[in-house]
Amino acid sequence: MITKKKTEIYALGQHISMSAHKARRVIDQIRGRSYEETLMILELMPYRACYSIFKLVYSAAANASYNMGSQETNLIISKAEVNEGTTVKKLRPRARGRSFPIKRPTCHITIGVKDISLDENEYMTMINESVYNKSRGGIWGKK
C-alpha cells in the first residue's frame, strides 16, 4: 500500500469583503512564485486586495513551518484560488419612500504552499523504494 505524505499546506480566508474579480487580479500575479518573491510583489502592488492576500500567504507559510518544519526559503505558492462568497444585501432609502439595493460581494481565498525541498527528497525515496530499483535489476532483472 502506497501512503502519500501531505506536502501542501493551506490557508483559507472566508467572507473577505471584496469582489472575487478584484482579488483574482492579484492572485494571478503570485501563482507559482516563491514565498519571498510573493511577499515583495504584494507589498508593492497598489490594490486593496493585496493586504488580505498578504496575510493569507504569511499564514500559510507559518502553518507550513509549524506543521512540517519547513523553511520559508523553500516554499512556493502551489495553489491560489478565489471563489465567490455570499453577497450581503442592504437597502438604502431613496426619495419618495423608495429603496435602492446595495450588494456587497464577498469572496473566499485559498492559498496553498508547497515545500520544494520535500518534493525532491520524496521523489528520491519513491525511486529507491519502488519495484523497479536497481537492487532487483530494474524491470528486466531476474530474481
Short mmCIF file of N, CA and C in Angstrom, two decimals:
data_model
loop_
_atom_site.label_atom_id
_atom_site.label_comp_id
_atom_site.label_asym_id
_atom_site.label_seq_id
_atom_site.Cartn_x
_atom_site.Cartn_y
_atom_site.Cartn_z
N MET A 1 0.84 -1.18 0.00
CA MET A 1 0.00 0.00 0.00
C MET A 1 0.88 1.24 0.00
N ILE A 2 0.61 2.14 -0.91
CA ILE A 2 1.39 3.37 -1.01
C ILE A 2 0.69 4.45 -0.19
N THR A 3 1.43 5.06 0.72
CA THR A 3 0.88 6.15 1.51
C THR A 3 1.53 7.45 1.06
N LYS A 4 0.71 8.44 0.80
CA LYS A 4 1.22 9.73 0.38
C LYS A 4 1.29 10.65 1.59
N LYS A 5 2.41 11.33 1.71
CA LYS A 5 2.53 12.32 2.76
C LYS A 5 1.95 13.64 2.25
N LYS A 6 1.40 14.39 3.18
CA LYS A 6 0.82 15.67 2.83
C LYS A 6 1.94 16.69 2.67
N THR A 7 2.13 17.17 1.46
CA THR A 7 3.21 18.11 1.21
C THR A 7 2.70 19.51 0.95
N GLU A 8 1.40 19.69 0.85
CA GLU A 8 0.86 21.01 0.57
C GLU A 8 0.07 21.50 1.78
N ILE A 9 0.37 22.71 2.21
CA ILE A 9 -0.27 23.30 3.38
C ILE A 9 -1.11 24.48 2.91
N TYR A 10 -2.32 24.62 3.48
CA TYR A 10 -3.27 25.62 3.03
C TYR A 10 -3.54 26.68 4.10
N ALA A 11 -3.95 27.84 3.65
CA ALA A 11 -4.54 28.87 4.50
C ALA A 11 -5.80 29.34 3.77
N LEU A 12 -6.88 29.41 4.50
CA LEU A 12 -8.18 29.70 3.89
C LEU A 12 -8.77 30.95 4.55
N GLY A 13 -9.13 31.92 3.74
CA GLY A 13 -9.80 33.11 4.23
C GLY A 13 -11.21 33.16 3.66
N GLN A 14 -12.19 33.19 4.54
CA GLN A 14 -13.58 33.16 4.08
C GLN A 14 -14.26 34.49 4.39
N HIS A 15 -15.23 34.82 3.58
CA HIS A 15 -16.06 36.01 3.73
C HIS A 15 -15.23 37.29 3.78
N ILE A 16 -14.27 37.40 2.88
CA ILE A 16 -13.48 38.62 2.76
C ILE A 16 -14.28 39.60 1.90
N SER A 17 -14.46 40.81 2.40
CA SER A 17 -15.40 41.73 1.74
C SER A 17 -14.74 42.46 0.58
N MET A 18 -14.67 41.78 -0.53
CA MET A 18 -14.28 42.35 -1.82
C MET A 18 -14.78 41.41 -2.90
N SER A 19 -14.86 41.90 -4.10
CA SER A 19 -15.36 41.05 -5.17
C SER A 19 -14.28 40.05 -5.58
N ALA A 20 -14.72 38.91 -6.05
CA ALA A 20 -13.78 37.86 -6.46
C ALA A 20 -12.98 38.29 -7.67
N HIS A 21 -13.55 39.12 -8.52
CA HIS A 21 -12.86 39.58 -9.72
C HIS A 21 -11.64 40.44 -9.35
N LYS A 22 -11.80 41.30 -8.36
CA LYS A 22 -10.69 42.17 -7.94
C LYS A 22 -9.61 41.37 -7.23
N ALA A 23 -9.99 40.33 -6.49
CA ALA A 23 -8.99 39.50 -5.81
C ALA A 23 -8.24 38.62 -6.81
N ARG A 24 -8.93 38.15 -7.85
CA ARG A 24 -8.28 37.32 -8.87
C ARG A 24 -7.21 38.08 -9.64
N ARG A 25 -7.40 39.38 -9.77
CA ARG A 25 -6.42 40.21 -10.46
C ARG A 25 -5.07 40.15 -9.76
N VAL A 26 -5.08 40.05 -8.43
CA VAL A 26 -3.83 39.98 -7.66
C VAL A 26 -3.34 38.54 -7.59
N ILE A 27 -4.25 37.59 -7.40
CA ILE A 27 -3.89 36.18 -7.25
C ILE A 27 -3.18 35.66 -8.50
N ASP A 28 -3.60 36.11 -9.66
CA ASP A 28 -2.97 35.65 -10.90
C ASP A 28 -1.51 36.06 -11.00
N GLN A 29 -1.12 37.12 -10.31
CA GLN A 29 0.26 37.59 -10.34
C GLN A 29 1.19 36.76 -9.46
N ILE A 30 0.65 36.11 -8.42
CA ILE A 30 1.52 35.41 -7.46
C ILE A 30 1.52 33.90 -7.60
N ARG A 31 0.64 33.35 -8.40
CA ARG A 31 0.54 31.89 -8.52
C ARG A 31 1.81 31.31 -9.11
N GLY A 32 2.41 30.33 -8.42
CA GLY A 32 3.59 29.65 -8.91
C GLY A 32 4.91 30.31 -8.52
N ARG A 33 4.88 31.40 -7.80
CA ARG A 33 6.11 32.09 -7.43
C ARG A 33 6.60 31.64 -6.06
N SER A 34 7.82 32.02 -5.73
CA SER A 34 8.37 31.66 -4.43
C SER A 34 7.74 32.54 -3.35
N TYR A 35 7.91 32.12 -2.11
CA TYR A 35 7.30 32.82 -0.98
C TYR A 35 7.87 34.22 -0.83
N GLU A 36 9.19 34.35 -0.90
CA GLU A 36 9.81 35.66 -0.70
C GLU A 36 9.47 36.62 -1.83
N GLU A 37 9.44 36.12 -3.05
CA GLU A 37 9.08 36.96 -4.19
C GLU A 37 7.62 37.40 -4.10
N THR A 38 6.77 36.52 -3.60
CA THR A 38 5.36 36.84 -3.45
C THR A 38 5.15 37.97 -2.45
N LEU A 39 5.88 37.93 -1.34
CA LEU A 39 5.73 38.98 -0.34
C LEU A 39 6.17 40.34 -0.90
N MET A 40 7.24 40.34 -1.68
CA MET A 40 7.69 41.61 -2.27
C MET A 40 6.67 42.15 -3.27
N ILE A 41 6.09 41.26 -4.08
CA ILE A 41 5.10 41.68 -5.07
C ILE A 41 3.87 42.26 -4.37
N LEU A 42 3.42 41.58 -3.31
CA LEU A 42 2.21 42.03 -2.63
C LEU A 42 2.42 43.35 -1.90
N GLU A 43 3.61 43.59 -1.39
CA GLU A 43 3.87 44.85 -0.72
C GLU A 43 3.89 46.03 -1.69
N LEU A 44 4.28 45.79 -2.92
CA LEU A 44 4.44 46.88 -3.87
C LEU A 44 3.24 47.11 -4.78
N MET A 45 2.30 46.19 -4.80
CA MET A 45 1.12 46.37 -5.66
C MET A 45 0.15 47.35 -5.01
N PRO A 46 -0.51 48.19 -5.79
CA PRO A 46 -1.35 49.25 -5.22
C PRO A 46 -2.81 48.87 -4.98
N TYR A 47 -3.14 47.58 -4.93
CA TYR A 47 -4.54 47.19 -4.82
C TYR A 47 -4.91 46.89 -3.37
N ARG A 48 -6.20 47.06 -3.06
CA ARG A 48 -6.70 46.83 -1.71
C ARG A 48 -6.70 45.34 -1.37
N ALA A 49 -6.82 44.49 -2.38
CA ALA A 49 -6.86 43.05 -2.15
C ALA A 49 -5.52 42.51 -1.66
N CYS A 50 -4.45 43.26 -1.89
CA CYS A 50 -3.11 42.77 -1.55
C CYS A 50 -2.94 42.52 -0.06
N TYR A 51 -3.57 43.35 0.77
CA TYR A 51 -3.40 43.21 2.21
C TYR A 51 -3.98 41.90 2.71
N SER A 52 -5.18 41.55 2.27
CA SER A 52 -5.81 40.29 2.69
C SER A 52 -5.02 39.09 2.17
N ILE A 53 -4.56 39.17 0.94
CA ILE A 53 -3.79 38.06 0.36
C ILE A 53 -2.44 37.94 1.03
N PHE A 54 -1.83 39.08 1.37
CA PHE A 54 -0.55 39.08 2.09
C PHE A 54 -0.69 38.35 3.42
N LYS A 55 -1.76 38.63 4.16
CA LYS A 55 -1.98 37.97 5.44
C LYS A 55 -2.18 36.47 5.27
N LEU A 56 -2.87 36.06 4.20
CA LEU A 56 -3.10 34.64 3.97
C LEU A 56 -1.82 33.92 3.57
N VAL A 57 -1.00 34.55 2.75
CA VAL A 57 0.28 33.94 2.35
C VAL A 57 1.19 33.80 3.57
N TYR A 58 1.21 34.82 4.40
CA TYR A 58 2.02 34.78 5.63
C TYR A 58 1.52 33.68 6.56
N SER A 59 0.20 33.53 6.65
CA SER A 59 -0.39 32.49 7.49
C SER A 59 -0.09 31.09 6.95
N ALA A 60 -0.15 30.92 5.64
CA ALA A 60 0.16 29.62 5.04
C ALA A 60 1.62 29.24 5.29
N ALA A 61 2.52 30.22 5.22
CA ALA A 61 3.93 29.94 5.50
C ALA A 61 4.14 29.59 6.97
N ALA A 62 3.41 30.26 7.85
CA ALA A 62 3.50 29.94 9.28
C ALA A 62 2.96 28.54 9.55
N ASN A 63 1.88 28.17 8.86
CA ASN A 63 1.34 26.81 9.00
C ASN A 63 2.34 25.77 8.52
N ALA A 64 3.02 26.07 7.42
CA ALA A 64 3.99 25.11 6.88
C ALA A 64 5.19 24.96 7.79
N SER A 65 5.65 26.06 8.37
CA SER A 65 6.81 25.95 9.25
C SER A 65 6.45 25.26 10.56
N TYR A 66 5.23 25.44 11.03
CA TYR A 66 4.82 24.80 12.29
C TYR A 66 4.48 23.33 12.08
N ASN A 67 3.72 23.01 11.04
CA ASN A 67 3.26 21.63 10.84
C ASN A 67 4.31 20.72 10.23
N MET A 68 5.09 21.23 9.26
CA MET A 68 6.07 20.38 8.59
C MET A 68 7.51 20.72 8.94
N GLY A 69 7.73 21.85 9.61
CA GLY A 69 9.08 22.26 9.95
C GLY A 69 9.88 22.75 8.76
N SER A 70 9.22 23.27 7.74
CA SER A 70 9.92 23.71 6.55
C SER A 70 10.32 25.18 6.68
N GLN A 71 11.34 25.56 5.92
CA GLN A 71 11.82 26.93 5.94
C GLN A 71 11.10 27.75 4.87
N GLU A 72 11.03 29.06 5.12
CA GLU A 72 10.32 29.93 4.18
C GLU A 72 11.04 30.05 2.84
N THR A 73 12.34 29.84 2.83
CA THR A 73 13.07 29.98 1.57
C THR A 73 12.75 28.85 0.59
N ASN A 74 12.23 27.73 1.09
CA ASN A 74 11.93 26.58 0.23
C ASN A 74 10.47 26.53 -0.22
N LEU A 75 9.67 27.51 0.15
CA LEU A 75 8.24 27.45 -0.14
C LEU A 75 7.92 28.13 -1.46
N ILE A 76 6.97 27.53 -2.19
CA ILE A 76 6.42 28.16 -3.38
C ILE A 76 4.90 28.16 -3.25
N ILE A 77 4.26 29.09 -3.94
CA ILE A 77 2.79 29.16 -3.94
C ILE A 77 2.30 28.17 -4.99
N SER A 78 1.84 27.02 -4.54
CA SER A 78 1.44 25.98 -5.48
C SER A 78 -0.02 26.11 -5.88
N LYS A 79 -0.85 26.64 -4.99
CA LYS A 79 -2.27 26.75 -5.30
C LYS A 79 -2.77 28.09 -4.77
N ALA A 80 -3.42 28.83 -5.60
CA ALA A 80 -4.03 30.10 -5.20
C ALA A 80 -5.32 30.25 -5.97
N GLU A 81 -6.41 30.25 -5.25
CA GLU A 81 -7.70 30.36 -5.93
C GLU A 81 -8.64 31.26 -5.17
N VAL A 82 -9.57 31.86 -5.91
CA VAL A 82 -10.56 32.76 -5.35
C VAL A 82 -11.93 32.29 -5.79
N ASN A 83 -12.82 32.11 -4.84
CA ASN A 83 -14.20 31.72 -5.14
C ASN A 83 -15.14 32.80 -4.63
N GLU A 84 -16.28 32.92 -5.26
CA GLU A 84 -17.26 33.89 -4.82
C GLU A 84 -17.94 33.41 -3.54
N GLY A 85 -18.14 34.33 -2.62
CA GLY A 85 -18.83 34.02 -1.38
C GLY A 85 -20.26 34.53 -1.43
N THR A 86 -20.83 34.72 -0.27
CA THR A 86 -22.19 35.24 -0.20
C THR A 86 -22.18 36.73 -0.50
N THR A 87 -23.32 37.25 -0.90
CA THR A 87 -23.46 38.67 -1.16
C THR A 87 -24.32 39.28 -0.06
N VAL A 88 -23.78 40.26 0.63
CA VAL A 88 -24.52 40.95 1.68
C VAL A 88 -25.41 41.99 1.00
N LYS A 89 -26.70 41.91 1.28
CA LYS A 89 -27.65 42.80 0.61
C LYS A 89 -28.27 43.74 1.65
N LYS A 90 -28.24 45.03 1.34
CA LYS A 90 -28.83 46.04 2.21
C LYS A 90 -29.76 46.90 1.36
N LEU A 91 -30.60 47.66 2.03
CA LEU A 91 -31.48 48.59 1.33
C LEU A 91 -31.15 50.00 1.77
N ARG A 92 -30.96 50.87 0.81
CA ARG A 92 -30.67 52.27 1.08
C ARG A 92 -31.94 53.09 0.79
N PRO A 93 -32.36 53.89 1.74
CA PRO A 93 -33.57 54.70 1.48
C PRO A 93 -33.31 55.78 0.44
N ARG A 94 -34.27 55.94 -0.46
CA ARG A 94 -34.17 56.94 -1.53
C ARG A 94 -35.38 57.87 -1.46
N ALA A 95 -35.47 58.73 -2.43
CA ALA A 95 -36.55 59.73 -2.44
C ALA A 95 -37.91 59.07 -2.64
N ARG A 96 -38.94 59.74 -2.15
CA ARG A 96 -40.35 59.33 -2.27
C ARG A 96 -40.63 57.97 -1.65
N GLY A 97 -39.91 57.61 -0.60
CA GLY A 97 -40.19 56.37 0.12
C GLY A 97 -39.72 55.12 -0.57
N ARG A 98 -38.92 55.26 -1.61
CA ARG A 98 -38.41 54.09 -2.30
C ARG A 98 -37.11 53.64 -1.67
N SER A 99 -36.65 52.48 -2.12
CA SER A 99 -35.38 51.96 -1.60
C SER A 99 -34.53 51.49 -2.77
N PHE A 100 -33.25 51.49 -2.52
CA PHE A 100 -32.30 51.10 -3.55
C PHE A 100 -31.42 49.99 -2.97
N PRO A 101 -31.27 48.86 -3.66
CA PRO A 101 -30.47 47.76 -3.09
C PRO A 101 -28.97 48.03 -3.18
N ILE A 102 -28.25 47.70 -2.11
CA ILE A 102 -26.80 47.75 -2.09
C ILE A 102 -26.32 46.32 -1.96
N LYS A 103 -25.52 45.87 -2.92
CA LYS A 103 -24.99 44.50 -2.90
C LYS A 103 -23.51 44.56 -2.59
N ARG A 104 -23.10 43.92 -1.51
CA ARG A 104 -21.70 43.93 -1.12
C ARG A 104 -21.15 42.51 -1.28
N PRO A 105 -20.36 42.26 -2.30
CA PRO A 105 -19.88 40.89 -2.55
C PRO A 105 -18.76 40.49 -1.59
N THR A 106 -18.68 39.20 -1.33
CA THR A 106 -17.58 38.64 -0.54
C THR A 106 -16.93 37.53 -1.35
N CYS A 107 -15.73 37.11 -0.90
CA CYS A 107 -15.05 36.04 -1.61
C CYS A 107 -14.31 35.16 -0.61
N HIS A 108 -13.99 33.97 -1.05
CA HIS A 108 -13.21 33.01 -0.28
C HIS A 108 -11.88 32.81 -1.01
N ILE A 109 -10.78 32.99 -0.29
CA ILE A 109 -9.45 32.88 -0.90
C ILE A 109 -8.74 31.71 -0.26
N THR A 110 -8.17 30.84 -1.09
CA THR A 110 -7.39 29.69 -0.64
C THR A 110 -5.97 29.82 -1.17
N ILE A 111 -5.00 29.77 -0.26
CA ILE A 111 -3.59 29.82 -0.63
C ILE A 111 -2.94 28.51 -0.19
N GLY A 112 -2.30 27.82 -1.12
CA GLY A 112 -1.60 26.58 -0.81
C GLY A 112 -0.11 26.74 -1.08
N VAL A 113 0.71 26.38 -0.11
CA VAL A 113 2.16 26.46 -0.29
C VAL A 113 2.74 25.05 -0.27
N LYS A 114 3.80 24.86 -1.02
CA LYS A 114 4.45 23.55 -1.11
C LYS A 114 5.94 23.75 -0.86
N ASP A 115 6.52 22.81 -0.12
CA ASP A 115 7.95 22.85 0.16
C ASP A 115 8.67 22.08 -0.94
N ILE A 116 9.51 22.76 -1.71
CA ILE A 116 10.17 22.11 -2.83
C ILE A 116 11.29 21.20 -2.38
N SER A 117 11.84 21.42 -1.19
CA SER A 117 12.89 20.52 -0.71
C SER A 117 12.31 19.16 -0.33
N LEU A 118 11.08 19.14 0.17
CA LEU A 118 10.45 17.86 0.49
C LEU A 118 10.09 17.09 -0.76
N ASP A 119 9.73 17.79 -1.82
CA ASP A 119 9.37 17.11 -3.05
C ASP A 119 10.57 16.37 -3.64
N GLU A 120 11.76 16.98 -3.59
CA GLU A 120 12.95 16.32 -4.12
C GLU A 120 13.29 15.09 -3.30
N ASN A 121 13.21 15.20 -1.97
CA ASN A 121 13.50 14.06 -1.11
C ASN A 121 12.47 12.96 -1.29
N GLU A 122 11.21 13.37 -1.42
CA GLU A 122 10.14 12.40 -1.61
C GLU A 122 10.32 11.64 -2.92
N TYR A 123 10.73 12.35 -3.94
CA TYR A 123 10.94 11.73 -5.25
C TYR A 123 12.06 10.71 -5.17
N MET A 124 13.14 11.05 -4.47
CA MET A 124 14.27 10.13 -4.35
C MET A 124 13.90 8.89 -3.53
N THR A 125 13.14 9.05 -2.45
CA THR A 125 12.73 7.88 -1.67
C THR A 125 11.76 7.01 -2.46
N MET A 126 10.92 7.64 -3.29
CA MET A 126 9.99 6.86 -4.09
C MET A 126 10.75 6.01 -5.11
N ILE A 127 11.81 6.56 -5.68
CA ILE A 127 12.61 5.80 -6.65
C ILE A 127 13.35 4.66 -5.94
N ASN A 128 13.90 4.96 -4.78
CA ASN A 128 14.67 3.94 -4.06
C ASN A 128 13.80 2.80 -3.55
N GLU A 129 12.56 3.09 -3.19
CA GLU A 129 11.68 2.06 -2.63
C GLU A 129 10.77 1.43 -3.68
N SER A 130 10.89 1.82 -4.92
CA SER A 130 9.95 1.33 -5.92
C SER A 130 10.29 -0.11 -6.32
N VAL A 131 9.40 -0.69 -7.07
CA VAL A 131 9.56 -2.06 -7.53
C VAL A 131 10.70 -2.15 -8.54
N TYR A 132 10.95 -1.05 -9.24
CA TYR A 132 11.90 -1.07 -10.34
C TYR A 132 13.29 -0.58 -9.93
N ASN A 133 13.68 -0.75 -8.69
CA ASN A 133 15.00 -0.22 -8.30
C ASN A 133 16.13 -1.15 -8.77
N LYS A 134 17.36 -0.70 -8.64
CA LYS A 134 18.49 -1.41 -9.23
C LYS A 134 18.88 -2.68 -8.47
N SER A 135 18.48 -2.80 -7.22
CA SER A 135 18.86 -4.00 -6.47
C SER A 135 18.20 -5.25 -7.04
N ARG A 136 17.06 -5.09 -7.65
CA ARG A 136 16.39 -6.22 -8.29
C ARG A 136 16.71 -6.31 -9.77
N GLY A 137 17.51 -5.37 -10.27
CA GLY A 137 17.85 -5.41 -11.67
C GLY A 137 16.91 -4.63 -12.54
N GLY A 138 16.08 -3.80 -11.95
CA GLY A 138 15.16 -2.99 -12.76
C GLY A 138 14.01 -3.82 -13.28
N ILE A 139 13.48 -3.42 -14.39
CA ILE A 139 12.33 -4.10 -14.97
C ILE A 139 12.74 -5.45 -15.55
N TRP A 140 13.97 -5.51 -16.10
CA TRP A 140 14.38 -6.70 -16.83
C TRP A 140 15.19 -7.69 -15.97
N GLY A 141 15.38 -7.35 -14.72
CA GLY A 141 16.20 -8.21 -13.85
C GLY A 141 15.48 -9.49 -13.48
N LYS A 142 16.26 -10.49 -13.18
CA LYS A 142 15.73 -11.79 -12.78
C LYS A 142 15.91 -11.92 -11.27
N LYS A 143 15.01 -12.64 -10.65
CA LYS A 143 15.09 -12.85 -9.21
C LYS A 143 16.07 -13.94 -8.86
#
